CSV table of C-alpha atoms and ligand atoms in Angstrom, one decimal:
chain,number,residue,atom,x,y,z
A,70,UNK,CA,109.3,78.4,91.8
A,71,UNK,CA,107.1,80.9,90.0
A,72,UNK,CA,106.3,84.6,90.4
A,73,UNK,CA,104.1,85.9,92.3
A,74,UNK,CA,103.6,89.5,94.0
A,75,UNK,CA,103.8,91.0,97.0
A,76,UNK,CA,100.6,91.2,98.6
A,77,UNK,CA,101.9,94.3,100.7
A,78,UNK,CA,104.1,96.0,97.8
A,79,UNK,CA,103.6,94.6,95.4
A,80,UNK,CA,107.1,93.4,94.3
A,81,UNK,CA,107.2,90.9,92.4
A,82,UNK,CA,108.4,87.8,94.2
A,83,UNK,CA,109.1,83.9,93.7
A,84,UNK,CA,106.9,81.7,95.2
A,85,UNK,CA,106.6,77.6,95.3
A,86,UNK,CA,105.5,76.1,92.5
A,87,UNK,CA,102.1,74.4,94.0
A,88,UNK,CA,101.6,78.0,96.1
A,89,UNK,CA,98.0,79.1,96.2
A,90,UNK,CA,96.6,82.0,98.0
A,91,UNK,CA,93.5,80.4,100.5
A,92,UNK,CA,91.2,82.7,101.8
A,93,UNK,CA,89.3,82.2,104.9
A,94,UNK,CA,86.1,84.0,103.9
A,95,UNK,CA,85.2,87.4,101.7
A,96,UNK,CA,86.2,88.9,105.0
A,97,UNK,CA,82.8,90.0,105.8
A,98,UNK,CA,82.4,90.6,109.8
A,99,UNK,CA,85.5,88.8,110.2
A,100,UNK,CA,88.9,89.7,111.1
A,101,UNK,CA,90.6,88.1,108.2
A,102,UNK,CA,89.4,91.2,105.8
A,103,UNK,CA,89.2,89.1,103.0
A,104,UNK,CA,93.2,88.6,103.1
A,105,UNK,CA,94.9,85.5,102.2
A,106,UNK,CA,95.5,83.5,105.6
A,107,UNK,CA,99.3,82.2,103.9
A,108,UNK,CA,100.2,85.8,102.5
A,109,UNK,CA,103.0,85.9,100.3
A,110,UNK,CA,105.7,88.8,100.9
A,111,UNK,CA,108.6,90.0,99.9
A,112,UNK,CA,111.6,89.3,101.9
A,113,UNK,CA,111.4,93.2,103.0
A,114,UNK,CA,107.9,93.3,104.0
A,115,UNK,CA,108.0,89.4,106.0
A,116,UNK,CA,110.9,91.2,107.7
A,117,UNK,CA,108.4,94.2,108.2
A,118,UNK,CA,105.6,92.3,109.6
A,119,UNK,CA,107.7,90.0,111.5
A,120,UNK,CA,109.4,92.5,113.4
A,121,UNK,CA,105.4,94.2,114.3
A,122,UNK,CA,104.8,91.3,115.3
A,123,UNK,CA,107.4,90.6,117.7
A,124,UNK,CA,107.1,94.2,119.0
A,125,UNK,CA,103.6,94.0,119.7
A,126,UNK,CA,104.0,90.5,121.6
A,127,UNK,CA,106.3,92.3,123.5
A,128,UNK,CA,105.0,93.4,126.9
A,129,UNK,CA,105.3,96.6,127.8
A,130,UNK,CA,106.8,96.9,131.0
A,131,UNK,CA,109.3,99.3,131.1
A,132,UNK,CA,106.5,102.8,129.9
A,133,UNK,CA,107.8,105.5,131.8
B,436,ZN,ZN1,106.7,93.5,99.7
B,437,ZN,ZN1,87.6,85.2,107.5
């Protein structure tokens, strides 16, 4: 393992040894924004992001 940070907060984090950030492209007219497309987070933000994710996969069915 080695340290890394957070690319959300910043924390500083552990990461695999042979971890390396791969970008898709600068981001330039492209959805990726220039982000890593294997972000490393923190255990709090993963948690974070996971949970947005599943909440927006959710449908949305039950809107009043
Ligand atoms: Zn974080
Ligand atoms: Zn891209």
């Amino acid at each position: 393992m080695k340290s890394w940070n957070c690319i959300a907060c910043g924390k500083e984090i552990e990461v695999e040894d042979d971890y390396e950030p791969q970008y898709c492209c600068d981001g330039r007219d492209c959805t990726c924004m220039g982000q890593p497309v294997n972000p490393a987070f923190c255990d709090e933000c993963e948690t974070k992001i996971f949970r947005q994710q599943a909440l927006q996969q959710e449908p949305e069915e039950k809107g009043k």
